[in-house]
Short mmCIF file of N, CA and C in Angstrom, two decimals:
data_model
loop_
_atom_site.label_atom_id
_atom_site.label_comp_id
_atom_site.label_asym_id
_atom_site.label_seq_id
_atom_site.Cartn_x
_atom_site.Cartn_y
_atom_site.Cartn_z
N MET A 1 -4.87 -15.93 25.02
CA MET A 1 -4.26 -14.63 25.06
C MET A 1 -4.36 -13.98 23.69
N THR A 2 -4.71 -12.71 23.64
CA THR A 2 -4.81 -11.97 22.38
C THR A 2 -3.43 -11.51 21.95
N PRO A 3 -3.03 -11.78 20.71
CA PRO A 3 -1.72 -11.33 20.25
C PRO A 3 -1.62 -9.80 20.36
N PRO A 4 -0.42 -9.25 20.64
CA PRO A 4 -0.28 -7.82 20.83
C PRO A 4 -0.69 -6.99 19.62
N THR A 5 -0.60 -7.55 18.42
CA THR A 5 -0.96 -6.78 17.24
C THR A 5 -2.47 -6.73 17.02
N ASN A 6 -3.24 -7.55 17.75
CA ASN A 6 -4.69 -7.58 17.56
C ASN A 6 -5.46 -7.11 18.79
N ARG A 7 -4.78 -6.57 19.78
CA ARG A 7 -5.45 -6.11 20.98
C ARG A 7 -6.35 -4.93 20.66
N PRO A 8 -7.52 -4.85 21.30
CA PRO A 8 -8.43 -3.72 21.07
C PRO A 8 -7.79 -2.38 21.37
N ASP A 9 -6.95 -2.29 22.42
CA ASP A 9 -6.32 -1.01 22.73
C ASP A 9 -5.33 -0.60 21.65
N ARG A 10 -4.69 -1.57 21.00
CA ARG A 10 -3.78 -1.26 19.90
C ARG A 10 -4.58 -0.76 18.71
N ALA A 11 -5.70 -1.38 18.43
CA ALA A 11 -6.55 -0.93 17.32
C ALA A 11 -7.05 0.48 17.56
N ALA A 12 -7.42 0.78 18.78
CA ALA A 12 -7.89 2.13 19.11
C ALA A 12 -6.75 3.13 18.97
N ALA A 13 -5.56 2.76 19.42
CA ALA A 13 -4.40 3.66 19.31
C ALA A 13 -4.04 3.89 17.84
N LEU A 14 -4.14 2.85 17.03
CA LEU A 14 -3.85 2.99 15.60
C LEU A 14 -4.89 3.89 14.94
N HIS A 15 -6.15 3.72 15.30
CA HIS A 15 -7.21 4.57 14.76
C HIS A 15 -6.96 6.04 15.14
N LYS A 16 -6.57 6.26 16.37
CA LYS A 16 -6.29 7.63 16.84
C LYS A 16 -5.11 8.22 16.08
N ALA A 17 -4.05 7.43 15.89
CA ALA A 17 -2.87 7.90 15.16
C ALA A 17 -3.23 8.26 13.72
N ARG A 18 -4.02 7.40 13.09
CA ARG A 18 -4.43 7.65 11.70
C ARG A 18 -5.28 8.91 11.61
N ALA A 19 -6.21 9.06 12.54
CA ALA A 19 -7.09 10.22 12.53
C ALA A 19 -6.29 11.51 12.76
N ARG A 20 -5.37 11.46 13.70
CA ARG A 20 -4.58 12.65 14.00
C ARG A 20 -3.68 13.03 12.83
N ALA A 21 -3.15 12.03 12.13
CA ALA A 21 -2.25 12.30 11.01
C ALA A 21 -2.99 12.83 9.79
N THR A 22 -4.24 12.46 9.62
CA THR A 22 -4.98 12.88 8.43
C THR A 22 -5.93 14.03 8.72
N ALA A 23 -5.91 14.56 9.93
CA ALA A 23 -6.77 15.70 10.28
C ALA A 23 -6.28 16.95 9.54
N THR A 24 -7.14 17.94 9.46
CA THR A 24 -6.79 19.16 8.73
C THR A 24 -6.19 20.24 9.62
N ALA A 25 -5.96 19.92 10.87
CA ALA A 25 -5.36 20.92 11.78
C ALA A 25 -3.97 21.31 11.29
N ASP A 26 -3.60 22.54 11.56
CA ASP A 26 -2.30 23.05 11.12
C ASP A 26 -1.22 22.83 12.16
N ASP A 27 -0.92 21.59 12.44
CA ASP A 27 0.14 21.24 13.38
C ASP A 27 1.34 20.80 12.57
N SER A 28 2.35 21.65 12.50
CA SER A 28 3.51 21.33 11.67
C SER A 28 4.35 20.18 12.23
N ALA A 29 4.08 19.78 13.44
CA ALA A 29 4.83 18.67 14.05
C ALA A 29 4.11 17.33 13.89
N TRP A 30 3.03 17.28 13.11
CA TRP A 30 2.27 16.04 13.02
C TRP A 30 3.09 14.85 12.52
N PRO A 31 4.06 15.04 11.62
CA PRO A 31 4.83 13.85 11.23
C PRO A 31 5.59 13.22 12.42
N LEU A 32 6.14 14.06 13.28
CA LEU A 32 6.84 13.53 14.45
C LEU A 32 5.86 12.90 15.43
N HIS A 33 4.68 13.50 15.58
CA HIS A 33 3.66 12.90 16.44
C HIS A 33 3.24 11.53 15.91
N LEU A 34 3.12 11.43 14.59
CA LEU A 34 2.77 10.15 14.01
C LEU A 34 3.86 9.12 14.28
N GLY A 35 5.11 9.55 14.16
CA GLY A 35 6.22 8.66 14.48
C GLY A 35 6.16 8.16 15.91
N GLU A 36 5.83 9.06 16.83
CA GLU A 36 5.69 8.67 18.24
C GLU A 36 4.52 7.70 18.43
N ASP A 37 3.41 8.01 17.75
CA ASP A 37 2.23 7.14 17.86
C ASP A 37 2.53 5.73 17.35
N LEU A 38 3.17 5.65 16.19
CA LEU A 38 3.47 4.33 15.62
C LEU A 38 4.53 3.61 16.45
N HIS A 39 5.45 4.36 17.01
CA HIS A 39 6.43 3.75 17.91
C HIS A 39 5.71 3.18 19.14
N GLY A 40 4.75 3.93 19.65
CA GLY A 40 4.02 3.51 20.84
C GLY A 40 3.26 2.20 20.68
N ILE A 41 2.82 1.93 19.45
CA ILE A 41 2.10 0.67 19.22
C ILE A 41 2.99 -0.38 18.55
N ARG A 42 4.26 -0.07 18.41
CA ARG A 42 5.23 -0.98 17.78
C ARG A 42 4.78 -1.41 16.39
N ALA A 43 4.42 -0.42 15.59
CA ALA A 43 3.92 -0.69 14.24
C ALA A 43 4.98 -1.37 13.38
N ASP A 44 4.55 -2.36 12.61
CA ASP A 44 5.45 -2.99 11.66
C ASP A 44 5.45 -2.17 10.36
N TRP A 45 6.25 -2.60 9.39
CA TRP A 45 6.36 -1.82 8.16
C TRP A 45 5.05 -1.75 7.40
N LYS A 46 4.25 -2.81 7.47
CA LYS A 46 2.98 -2.82 6.75
C LYS A 46 2.02 -1.76 7.32
N THR A 47 1.92 -1.71 8.62
CA THR A 47 1.05 -0.72 9.26
C THR A 47 1.56 0.68 8.97
N SER A 48 2.86 0.87 9.07
CA SER A 48 3.45 2.17 8.78
C SER A 48 3.16 2.59 7.34
N ALA A 49 3.32 1.68 6.41
CA ALA A 49 3.07 2.00 5.00
C ALA A 49 1.62 2.42 4.78
N GLU A 50 0.70 1.71 5.39
CA GLU A 50 -0.71 2.03 5.21
C GLU A 50 -1.06 3.39 5.79
N VAL A 51 -0.62 3.64 7.00
CA VAL A 51 -0.93 4.91 7.66
C VAL A 51 -0.20 6.06 6.98
N CYS A 52 1.08 5.89 6.71
CA CYS A 52 1.88 6.98 6.15
C CYS A 52 1.49 7.31 4.71
N GLY A 53 1.19 6.30 3.92
CA GLY A 53 0.76 6.58 2.55
C GLY A 53 -0.52 7.40 2.53
N ASP A 54 -1.48 7.00 3.37
CA ASP A 54 -2.74 7.75 3.45
C ASP A 54 -2.52 9.15 4.01
N ALA A 55 -1.67 9.26 5.03
CA ALA A 55 -1.42 10.56 5.65
C ALA A 55 -0.70 11.51 4.69
N ALA A 56 0.26 11.00 3.94
CA ALA A 56 0.98 11.84 2.98
C ALA A 56 0.05 12.35 1.89
N ARG A 57 -0.85 11.48 1.44
CA ARG A 57 -1.81 11.89 0.42
C ARG A 57 -2.79 12.93 0.98
N ALA A 58 -3.30 12.70 2.17
CA ALA A 58 -4.24 13.64 2.79
C ALA A 58 -3.57 15.00 3.01
N ALA A 59 -2.33 14.98 3.46
CA ALA A 59 -1.60 16.22 3.70
C ALA A 59 -1.42 16.99 2.40
N ARG A 60 -1.04 16.29 1.35
CA ARG A 60 -0.86 16.94 0.05
C ARG A 60 -2.17 17.53 -0.44
N SER A 61 -3.26 16.80 -0.29
CA SER A 61 -4.58 17.26 -0.74
C SER A 61 -5.04 18.50 0.01
N SER A 62 -4.62 18.62 1.27
CA SER A 62 -5.05 19.77 2.07
C SER A 62 -4.06 20.93 2.01
N GLY A 63 -3.04 20.82 1.17
CA GLY A 63 -2.09 21.90 0.99
C GLY A 63 -1.01 21.97 2.06
N ARG A 64 -0.83 20.92 2.81
CA ARG A 64 0.22 20.91 3.84
C ARG A 64 1.13 19.70 3.66
N SER A 65 1.72 19.62 2.49
CA SER A 65 2.55 18.49 2.12
C SER A 65 3.66 18.24 3.13
N VAL A 66 3.97 16.98 3.29
CA VAL A 66 5.07 16.56 4.14
C VAL A 66 6.38 17.18 3.66
N LEU A 67 6.47 17.43 2.37
CA LEU A 67 7.71 17.98 1.82
C LEU A 67 8.02 19.37 2.38
N GLY A 68 7.01 20.06 2.87
CA GLY A 68 7.22 21.36 3.49
C GLY A 68 7.48 21.27 4.99
N LEU A 69 7.32 20.09 5.55
CA LEU A 69 7.48 19.91 6.99
C LEU A 69 8.73 19.13 7.37
N LEU A 70 9.16 18.27 6.48
CA LEU A 70 10.35 17.46 6.72
C LEU A 70 11.38 17.75 5.64
N SER A 71 12.60 17.35 5.89
CA SER A 71 13.67 17.50 4.91
C SER A 71 14.33 16.15 4.70
N PRO A 72 15.13 16.02 3.66
CA PRO A 72 15.88 14.78 3.49
C PRO A 72 16.74 14.46 4.71
N GLU A 73 17.25 15.48 5.36
CA GLU A 73 18.07 15.26 6.56
C GLU A 73 17.25 14.60 7.67
N ASP A 74 15.96 14.97 7.79
CA ASP A 74 15.10 14.33 8.77
C ASP A 74 14.95 12.84 8.48
N VAL A 75 14.86 12.52 7.22
CA VAL A 75 14.68 11.12 6.80
C VAL A 75 15.96 10.32 7.00
N LEU A 76 17.09 10.95 6.80
CA LEU A 76 18.38 10.26 6.90
C LEU A 76 18.97 10.25 8.30
N ALA A 77 18.36 10.99 9.22
CA ALA A 77 18.89 11.08 10.59
C ALA A 77 18.92 9.69 11.24
N THR A 78 19.95 9.45 12.01
CA THR A 78 20.12 8.14 12.63
C THR A 78 19.93 8.17 14.14
N HIS A 79 19.52 9.29 14.70
CA HIS A 79 19.40 9.39 16.15
C HIS A 79 18.03 8.97 16.69
N ARG A 80 17.09 8.68 15.81
CA ARG A 80 15.75 8.27 16.26
C ARG A 80 15.65 6.75 16.33
N ASP A 81 14.60 6.31 17.00
CA ASP A 81 14.35 4.87 17.06
C ASP A 81 13.95 4.38 15.66
N PRO A 82 14.12 3.10 15.38
CA PRO A 82 13.85 2.58 14.03
C PRO A 82 12.41 2.79 13.54
N ILE A 83 11.43 2.72 14.41
CA ILE A 83 10.04 2.87 13.96
C ILE A 83 9.76 4.31 13.56
N THR A 84 10.23 5.26 14.34
CA THR A 84 10.05 6.67 13.99
C THR A 84 10.82 7.01 12.72
N THR A 85 12.02 6.48 12.61
CA THR A 85 12.83 6.69 11.40
C THR A 85 12.09 6.18 10.17
N ARG A 86 11.54 4.98 10.30
CA ARG A 86 10.79 4.40 9.18
C ARG A 86 9.54 5.22 8.86
N THR A 87 8.85 5.70 9.90
CA THR A 87 7.65 6.52 9.69
C THR A 87 7.99 7.76 8.88
N LEU A 88 9.03 8.48 9.28
CA LEU A 88 9.41 9.69 8.57
C LEU A 88 9.82 9.39 7.13
N ALA A 89 10.52 8.27 6.94
CA ALA A 89 10.90 7.88 5.57
C ALA A 89 9.67 7.56 4.75
N HIS A 90 8.74 6.79 5.30
CA HIS A 90 7.52 6.44 4.56
C HIS A 90 6.73 7.70 4.20
N LEU A 91 6.62 8.62 5.11
CA LEU A 91 5.89 9.86 4.84
C LEU A 91 6.56 10.66 3.73
N TYR A 92 7.84 10.90 3.87
CA TYR A 92 8.55 11.76 2.92
C TYR A 92 8.64 11.11 1.54
N LEU A 93 8.98 9.83 1.51
CA LEU A 93 9.09 9.14 0.22
C LEU A 93 7.73 9.04 -0.47
N SER A 94 6.67 8.83 0.30
CA SER A 94 5.32 8.80 -0.29
C SER A 94 4.98 10.16 -0.87
N ALA A 95 5.34 11.22 -0.17
CA ALA A 95 5.07 12.57 -0.67
C ALA A 95 5.82 12.82 -1.98
N LEU A 96 7.06 12.35 -2.06
CA LEU A 96 7.81 12.48 -3.31
C LEU A 96 7.12 11.71 -4.43
N ARG A 97 6.61 10.56 -4.10
CA ARG A 97 5.88 9.75 -5.09
C ARG A 97 4.67 10.52 -5.62
N PHE A 98 3.89 11.09 -4.72
CA PHE A 98 2.67 11.79 -5.14
C PHE A 98 2.98 13.03 -5.96
N ASP A 99 4.18 13.58 -5.81
CA ASP A 99 4.62 14.72 -6.63
C ASP A 99 5.41 14.28 -7.86
N PHE A 100 5.52 12.99 -8.08
CA PHE A 100 6.25 12.42 -9.21
C PHE A 100 7.69 12.92 -9.27
N ARG A 101 8.33 12.97 -8.14
CA ARG A 101 9.74 13.38 -8.06
C ARG A 101 10.61 12.12 -8.00
N GLY A 102 10.62 11.39 -9.11
CA GLY A 102 11.28 10.09 -9.16
C GLY A 102 12.76 10.13 -8.90
N LEU A 103 13.46 11.05 -9.52
CA LEU A 103 14.91 11.11 -9.35
C LEU A 103 15.28 11.46 -7.90
N THR A 104 14.57 12.39 -7.30
CA THR A 104 14.82 12.74 -5.91
C THR A 104 14.52 11.55 -5.00
N LEU A 105 13.42 10.86 -5.27
CA LEU A 105 13.04 9.69 -4.48
C LEU A 105 14.13 8.61 -4.61
N GLN A 106 14.57 8.36 -5.83
CA GLN A 106 15.60 7.36 -6.06
C GLN A 106 16.86 7.69 -5.27
N ARG A 107 17.33 8.91 -5.37
CA ARG A 107 18.58 9.29 -4.70
C ARG A 107 18.45 9.20 -3.18
N LEU A 108 17.29 9.59 -2.65
CA LEU A 108 17.09 9.54 -1.21
C LEU A 108 17.06 8.10 -0.70
N VAL A 109 16.39 7.21 -1.44
CA VAL A 109 16.38 5.80 -1.03
C VAL A 109 17.79 5.22 -1.09
N GLU A 110 18.55 5.58 -2.09
CA GLU A 110 19.92 5.08 -2.19
C GLU A 110 20.77 5.56 -1.01
N GLN A 111 20.57 6.81 -0.59
CA GLN A 111 21.27 7.32 0.59
C GLN A 111 20.78 6.60 1.85
N LEU A 112 19.49 6.39 1.92
CA LEU A 112 18.90 5.71 3.07
C LEU A 112 19.44 4.29 3.20
N ALA A 113 19.58 3.62 2.07
CA ALA A 113 20.10 2.24 2.08
C ALA A 113 21.53 2.20 2.64
N GLN A 114 22.29 3.25 2.42
CA GLN A 114 23.67 3.30 2.91
C GLN A 114 23.73 3.61 4.40
N THR A 115 22.76 4.38 4.91
CA THR A 115 22.83 4.81 6.31
C THR A 115 21.92 4.02 7.24
N ALA A 116 21.01 3.23 6.69
CA ALA A 116 20.04 2.51 7.52
C ALA A 116 20.73 1.48 8.40
N ARG A 117 20.19 1.34 9.61
CA ARG A 117 20.73 0.37 10.56
C ARG A 117 20.18 -1.03 10.30
N GLN A 118 19.21 -1.14 9.40
CA GLN A 118 18.60 -2.43 9.08
C GLN A 118 18.23 -2.42 7.60
N PRO A 119 17.95 -3.57 7.03
CA PRO A 119 17.57 -3.61 5.61
C PRO A 119 16.30 -2.79 5.36
N LEU A 120 16.20 -2.25 4.17
CA LEU A 120 15.02 -1.46 3.81
C LEU A 120 13.79 -2.37 3.75
N ASP A 121 12.68 -1.86 4.26
CA ASP A 121 11.45 -2.64 4.25
C ASP A 121 10.87 -2.70 2.84
N CYS A 122 9.90 -3.56 2.67
CA CYS A 122 9.30 -3.83 1.37
C CYS A 122 8.64 -2.59 0.75
N TYR A 123 7.95 -1.80 1.56
CA TYR A 123 7.28 -0.59 1.05
C TYR A 123 8.30 0.42 0.54
N THR A 124 9.38 0.61 1.26
CA THR A 124 10.43 1.53 0.83
C THR A 124 11.05 1.04 -0.47
N ARG A 125 11.27 -0.25 -0.57
CA ARG A 125 11.80 -0.80 -1.83
C ARG A 125 10.79 -0.65 -2.96
N ALA A 126 9.50 -0.77 -2.66
CA ALA A 126 8.47 -0.54 -3.69
C ALA A 126 8.51 0.91 -4.16
N LEU A 127 8.71 1.83 -3.25
CA LEU A 127 8.83 3.24 -3.63
C LEU A 127 10.07 3.46 -4.50
N TYR A 128 11.13 2.74 -4.19
CA TYR A 128 12.34 2.81 -5.01
C TYR A 128 12.06 2.28 -6.41
N ALA A 129 11.37 1.17 -6.49
CA ALA A 129 10.99 0.62 -7.80
C ALA A 129 10.12 1.62 -8.55
N PHE A 130 9.19 2.26 -7.85
CA PHE A 130 8.35 3.29 -8.47
C PHE A 130 9.22 4.37 -9.10
N ALA A 131 10.22 4.84 -8.36
CA ALA A 131 11.09 5.90 -8.86
C ALA A 131 11.82 5.46 -10.12
N LEU A 132 12.33 4.24 -10.11
CA LEU A 132 13.06 3.73 -11.27
C LEU A 132 12.13 3.50 -12.45
N LEU A 133 10.99 2.89 -12.19
CA LEU A 133 10.03 2.62 -13.27
C LEU A 133 9.51 3.92 -13.87
N GLY A 134 9.28 4.91 -13.03
CA GLY A 134 8.79 6.20 -13.51
C GLY A 134 9.79 6.92 -14.40
N GLN A 135 11.05 6.55 -14.28
CA GLN A 135 12.10 7.12 -15.13
C GLN A 135 12.44 6.20 -16.31
N SER A 136 11.63 5.15 -16.48
CA SER A 136 11.84 4.15 -17.53
C SER A 136 13.21 3.48 -17.41
N ARG A 137 13.66 3.27 -16.18
CA ARG A 137 14.93 2.61 -15.93
C ARG A 137 14.70 1.10 -15.87
N PRO A 138 15.39 0.32 -16.68
CA PRO A 138 15.15 -1.13 -16.72
C PRO A 138 15.40 -1.84 -15.39
N GLU A 139 16.31 -1.30 -14.56
CA GLU A 139 16.56 -1.96 -13.27
C GLU A 139 15.35 -1.87 -12.35
N GLY A 140 14.42 -0.99 -12.67
CA GLY A 140 13.18 -0.91 -11.90
C GLY A 140 12.39 -2.21 -11.96
N LEU A 141 12.48 -2.90 -13.09
CA LEU A 141 11.80 -4.19 -13.23
C LEU A 141 12.38 -5.24 -12.30
N MET A 142 13.71 -5.21 -12.13
CA MET A 142 14.34 -6.16 -11.21
C MET A 142 13.94 -5.86 -9.76
N VAL A 143 13.93 -4.59 -9.40
CA VAL A 143 13.52 -4.23 -8.04
C VAL A 143 12.06 -4.59 -7.83
N MET A 144 11.24 -4.35 -8.85
CA MET A 144 9.83 -4.70 -8.75
C MET A 144 9.66 -6.21 -8.51
N ASP A 145 10.40 -7.03 -9.24
CA ASP A 145 10.32 -8.48 -9.05
C ASP A 145 10.73 -8.88 -7.64
N GLU A 146 11.76 -8.23 -7.10
CA GLU A 146 12.19 -8.51 -5.72
C GLU A 146 11.09 -8.16 -4.72
N VAL A 147 10.44 -7.02 -4.95
CA VAL A 147 9.36 -6.59 -4.06
C VAL A 147 8.20 -7.56 -4.16
N LEU A 148 7.84 -7.94 -5.37
CA LEU A 148 6.72 -8.87 -5.55
C LEU A 148 6.99 -10.20 -4.83
N ALA A 149 8.23 -10.62 -4.80
CA ALA A 149 8.57 -11.88 -4.15
C ALA A 149 8.48 -11.80 -2.63
N SER A 150 8.58 -10.59 -2.09
CA SER A 150 8.58 -10.46 -0.63
C SER A 150 7.43 -9.63 -0.06
N ALA A 151 6.59 -9.08 -0.90
CA ALA A 151 5.53 -8.16 -0.43
C ALA A 151 4.37 -8.87 0.25
N GLU A 152 4.27 -10.17 0.09
CA GLU A 152 3.16 -10.92 0.69
C GLU A 152 1.81 -10.31 0.30
N GLU A 153 1.71 -9.88 -0.92
CA GLU A 153 0.48 -9.27 -1.45
C GLU A 153 0.02 -8.07 -0.63
N HIS A 154 0.97 -7.33 -0.08
CA HIS A 154 0.65 -6.12 0.69
C HIS A 154 0.06 -5.08 -0.26
N PRO A 155 -1.19 -4.67 -0.04
CA PRO A 155 -1.88 -3.78 -0.99
C PRO A 155 -1.16 -2.47 -1.29
N LYS A 156 -0.64 -1.80 -0.28
CA LYS A 156 0.02 -0.50 -0.52
C LYS A 156 1.28 -0.68 -1.35
N SER A 157 2.05 -1.71 -1.10
CA SER A 157 3.26 -1.96 -1.88
C SER A 157 2.91 -2.27 -3.33
N LEU A 158 1.89 -3.11 -3.51
CA LEU A 158 1.47 -3.45 -4.87
C LEU A 158 0.92 -2.24 -5.61
N HIS A 159 0.21 -1.38 -4.91
CA HIS A 159 -0.32 -0.17 -5.53
C HIS A 159 0.81 0.76 -5.97
N VAL A 160 1.85 0.87 -5.17
CA VAL A 160 3.00 1.69 -5.53
C VAL A 160 3.66 1.15 -6.81
N LEU A 161 3.80 -0.17 -6.88
CA LEU A 161 4.39 -0.77 -8.09
C LEU A 161 3.53 -0.51 -9.31
N LEU A 162 2.24 -0.68 -9.16
CA LEU A 162 1.33 -0.43 -10.27
C LEU A 162 1.41 1.03 -10.71
N HIS A 163 1.48 1.92 -9.77
CA HIS A 163 1.61 3.35 -10.07
C HIS A 163 2.90 3.62 -10.84
N GLY A 164 3.97 2.94 -10.48
CA GLY A 164 5.24 3.12 -11.17
C GLY A 164 5.20 2.62 -12.60
N LEU A 165 4.46 1.56 -12.82
CA LEU A 165 4.34 1.04 -14.19
C LEU A 165 3.55 1.98 -15.05
#
């Protein structure tokens, strides 16, 4: 039996979600569509981080930043399913990273940590470390060490940490 995370139909659905999220079409609802797509394939945090980081960068490059489509309230909302909630957080926090808005990113992650129904994933914590490191805050090193211990050499998380340094 093929594991559900390696099924060909899942790979095709993930490819479609990635393509739709990074397309240049002017669909202001694309972040929510991406959340639905990732929910549909039961994406884990690693998959979400990879897709959302790339999508946030592509959106910024094409002049349609996630920051103009979502708000902090969208990221902090608790009425969505956990995968969609995580998707929106990954998109918005990545966009803050690409704009070097460290203090805003830090404060939003701290609010998210208080309202989240589950512990923050490794990529979100890496973004938090990025925010702290970018502000030359010494506690960023402690958060970075925690992420390194649990990131399982996840490339996107490690890249975020390197960017913060």
